């Protein structure tokens, strides 16, 4: 059973930056789709960024040019570097893994962390 633990969220001013981290317990990095999605209460979740097993990355249009997803296979850690943050980026951010990626979304049954809150004001 894979466990994912996010960290790095917080409150930041408009235009600021944050880096989210996700430590995984299993050998998912480099083997499956890994990604980040965000969710606001009463709204549909949005796949923010994903990195496939071949290292290819995809981003939601809303974050292209501002967010960067990366992974460290040695430390089993997934990152999301967020820059030029906007109020509409405020959400709970979740790290997740799934069998495959569909653009910035993860497809299939997988695992996710408990989330880390990002607030931009």
mmCIF file of C-alpha atoms in Angstrom:
data_model
loop_
_atom_site.group_PDB
_atom_site.id
_atom_site.type_symbol
_atom_site.label_atom_id
_atom_site.label_comp_id
_atom_site.label_asym_id
_atom_site.label_seq_id
_atom_site.Cartn_x
_atom_site.Cartn_y
_atom_site.Cartn_z
ATOM 1 C CA UNK A 1 0.000 0.000 0.000
ATOM 2 C CA UNK A 2 1.593 3.230 -1.200
ATOM 3 C CA UNK A 3 1.585 6.182 1.149
ATOM 4 C CA UNK A 4 1.993 9.744 -0.047
ATOM 5 C CA UNK A 5 2.738 12.630 2.307
ATOM 6 C CA UNK A 6 2.571 16.206 1.099
ATOM 7 C CA UNK A 7 4.207 19.254 2.617
ATOM 8 C CA UNK A 8 5.081 22.808 1.681
ATOM 9 C CA UNK A 9 1.696 24.456 1.582
ATOM 10 C CA UNK A 10 0.951 27.722 3.307
ATOM 11 C CA UNK A 11 -0.219 31.271 2.890
ATOM 12 C CA UNK A 12 1.473 33.501 0.368
ATOM 13 C CA UNK A 13 0.889 36.854 -1.242
ATOM 14 C CA UNK A 14 -0.164 37.276 -4.838
ATOM 15 C CA UNK A 15 2.871 36.848 -7.051
ATOM 16 C CA UNK A 16 4.678 34.734 -4.497
ATOM 17 C CA UNK A 17 6.071 31.237 -4.775
ATOM 18 C CA UNK A 18 5.777 27.926 -2.966
ATOM 19 C CA UNK A 19 7.263 24.508 -3.485
ATOM 20 C CA UNK A 20 5.178 21.503 -2.588
ATOM 21 C CA UNK A 21 6.825 18.177 -1.819
ATOM 22 C CA UNK A 22 5.384 14.682 -1.762
ATOM 23 C CA UNK A 23 7.307 11.807 -0.261
ATOM 24 C CA UNK A 24 6.222 8.357 -1.396
ATOM 25 C CA UNK A 25 6.634 5.098 0.472
ATOM 26 C CA UNK A 26 6.732 2.835 -2.566
ATOM 27 C CA UNK A 27 8.520 2.566 -5.879
ATOM 28 C CA UNK A 28 5.979 4.591 -7.809
ATOM 29 C CA UNK A 29 8.245 7.349 -9.097
ATOM 30 C CA UNK A 30 9.435 6.470 -12.570
ATOM 31 C CA UNK A 31 7.028 3.524 -12.790
ATOM 32 C CA UNK A 32 3.569 5.094 -12.777
ATOM 33 C CA UNK A 33 1.925 8.399 -13.438
ATOM 34 C CA UNK A 34 2.536 10.848 -10.604
ATOM 35 C CA UNK A 35 0.823 14.173 -10.296
ATOM 36 C CA UNK A 36 -0.848 16.923 -8.361
ATOM 37 C CA UNK A 37 -4.467 17.876 -8.339
ATOM 38 C CA UNK A 38 -6.269 20.568 -6.411
ATOM 39 C CA UNK A 39 -9.717 20.889 -5.024
ATOM 40 C CA UNK A 40 -11.896 23.642 -3.623
ATOM 41 C CA UNK A 41 -14.973 22.667 -1.582
ATOM 42 C CA UNK A 42 -18.046 22.151 -3.768
ATOM 43 C CA UNK A 43 -15.981 22.334 -6.951
ATOM 44 C CA UNK A 44 -14.684 19.637 -9.262
ATOM 45 C CA UNK A 45 -11.095 18.613 -8.743
ATOM 46 C CA UNK A 46 -8.581 19.944 -11.242
ATOM 47 C CA UNK A 47 -5.579 18.009 -12.421
ATOM 48 C CA UNK A 48 -2.790 20.556 -12.126
ATOM 49 C CA UNK A 49 0.303 18.734 -13.346
ATOM 50 C CA UNK A 50 1.402 15.200 -14.055
ATOM 51 C CA UNK A 51 4.615 13.388 -14.870
ATOM 52 C CA UNK A 52 4.451 10.083 -16.642
ATOM 53 C CA UNK A 53 6.711 7.060 -16.208
ATOM 54 C CA UNK A 54 8.796 8.200 -19.184
ATOM 55 C CA UNK A 55 9.364 11.588 -17.574
ATOM 56 C CA UNK A 56 7.045 13.535 -19.848
ATOM 57 C CA UNK A 57 5.110 16.301 -18.125
ATOM 58 C CA UNK A 58 1.742 17.921 -18.684
ATOM 59 C CA UNK A 59 0.074 20.933 -17.133
ATOM 60 C CA UNK A 60 -3.367 22.395 -16.875
ATOM 61 C CA UNK A 61 -3.729 25.515 -19.008
ATOM 62 C CA UNK A 62 -4.414 27.521 -15.862
ATOM 63 C CA UNK A 63 -0.896 26.884 -14.520
ATOM 64 C CA UNK A 64 1.250 26.564 -17.636
ATOM 65 C CA UNK A 65 4.340 28.702 -17.437
ATOM 66 C CA UNK A 66 3.925 29.160 -13.683
ATOM 67 C CA UNK A 67 4.101 25.655 -12.191
ATOM 68 C CA UNK A 68 6.774 23.024 -12.670
ATOM 69 C CA UNK A 69 6.471 19.375 -11.701
ATOM 70 C CA UNK A 70 9.574 17.315 -11.061
ATOM 71 C CA UNK A 71 10.629 14.163 -9.303
ATOM 72 C CA UNK A 72 13.637 12.857 -7.429
ATOM 73 C CA UNK A 73 13.844 9.108 -7.865
ATOM 74 C CA UNK A 74 16.579 8.691 -5.267
ATOM 75 C CA UNK A 75 14.596 10.391 -2.534
ATOM 76 C CA UNK A 76 11.211 9.122 -3.813
ATOM 77 C CA UNK A 77 9.898 12.653 -3.806
ATOM 78 C CA UNK A 78 7.607 14.507 -6.167
ATOM 79 C CA UNK A 79 7.699 18.303 -6.296
ATOM 80 C CA UNK A 80 5.510 21.091 -7.535
ATOM 81 C CA UNK A 81 7.232 24.443 -7.864
ATOM 82 C CA UNK A 82 4.613 27.177 -8.009
ATOM 83 C CA UNK A 83 5.482 30.722 -9.009
ATOM 84 C CA UNK A 84 3.517 33.898 -9.724
ATOM 85 C CA UNK A 85 0.721 32.590 -7.559
ATOM 86 C CA UNK A 86 -2.758 33.985 -8.011
ATOM 87 C CA UNK A 87 -5.801 34.037 -5.705
ATOM 88 C CA UNK A 88 -7.453 31.442 -7.941
ATOM 89 C CA UNK A 89 -4.646 29.021 -7.074
ATOM 90 C CA UNK A 90 -6.030 28.832 -3.541
ATOM 91 C CA UNK A 91 -7.022 25.213 -2.914
ATOM 92 C CA UNK A 92 -6.118 21.995 -1.188
ATOM 93 C CA UNK A 93 -3.362 20.363 -3.191
ATOM 94 C CA UNK A 94 -3.055 16.598 -3.336
ATOM 95 C CA UNK A 95 -0.251 14.401 -4.539
ATOM 96 C CA UNK A 96 -1.406 11.254 -6.292
ATOM 97 C CA UNK A 97 -0.283 8.266 -8.270
ATOM 98 C CA UNK A 98 -2.217 6.279 -10.868
ATOM 99 C CA UNK A 99 -1.619 3.680 -13.576
ATOM 100 C CA UNK A 100 -1.592 6.255 -16.354
ATOM 101 C CA UNK A 101 -1.742 9.946 -17.172
ATOM 102 C CA UNK A 102 -4.187 11.758 -19.433
ATOM 103 C CA UNK A 103 -2.592 15.126 -19.880
ATOM 104 C CA UNK A 104 -2.444 16.701 -16.450
ATOM 105 C CA UNK A 105 -4.965 14.231 -15.054
ATOM 106 C CA UNK A 106 -4.331 10.845 -13.492
ATOM 107 C CA UNK A 107 -6.350 7.883 -14.727
ATOM 108 C CA UNK A 108 -7.304 4.759 -12.892
ATOM 109 C CA UNK A 109 -7.284 3.631 -9.313
ATOM 110 C CA UNK A 110 -4.264 4.772 -7.365
ATOM 111 C CA UNK A 111 -3.324 6.498 -4.156
ATOM 112 C CA UNK A 112 -3.332 10.035 -2.902
ATOM 113 C CA UNK A 113 -2.069 11.934 0.080
ATOM 114 C CA UNK A 114 -4.056 13.906 2.620
ATOM 115 C CA UNK A 115 -3.325 17.196 0.947
ATOM 116 C CA UNK A 116 -1.661 20.473 1.803
ATOM 117 C CA UNK A 117 -3.476 23.796 1.796
ATOM 118 C CA UNK A 118 -2.313 26.662 -0.388
ATOM 119 C CA UNK A 119 -3.804 30.094 0.222
ATOM 120 C CA UNK A 120 -2.979 33.075 -1.977
ATOM 121 C CA UNK A 121 -4.181 36.526 -1.024
#
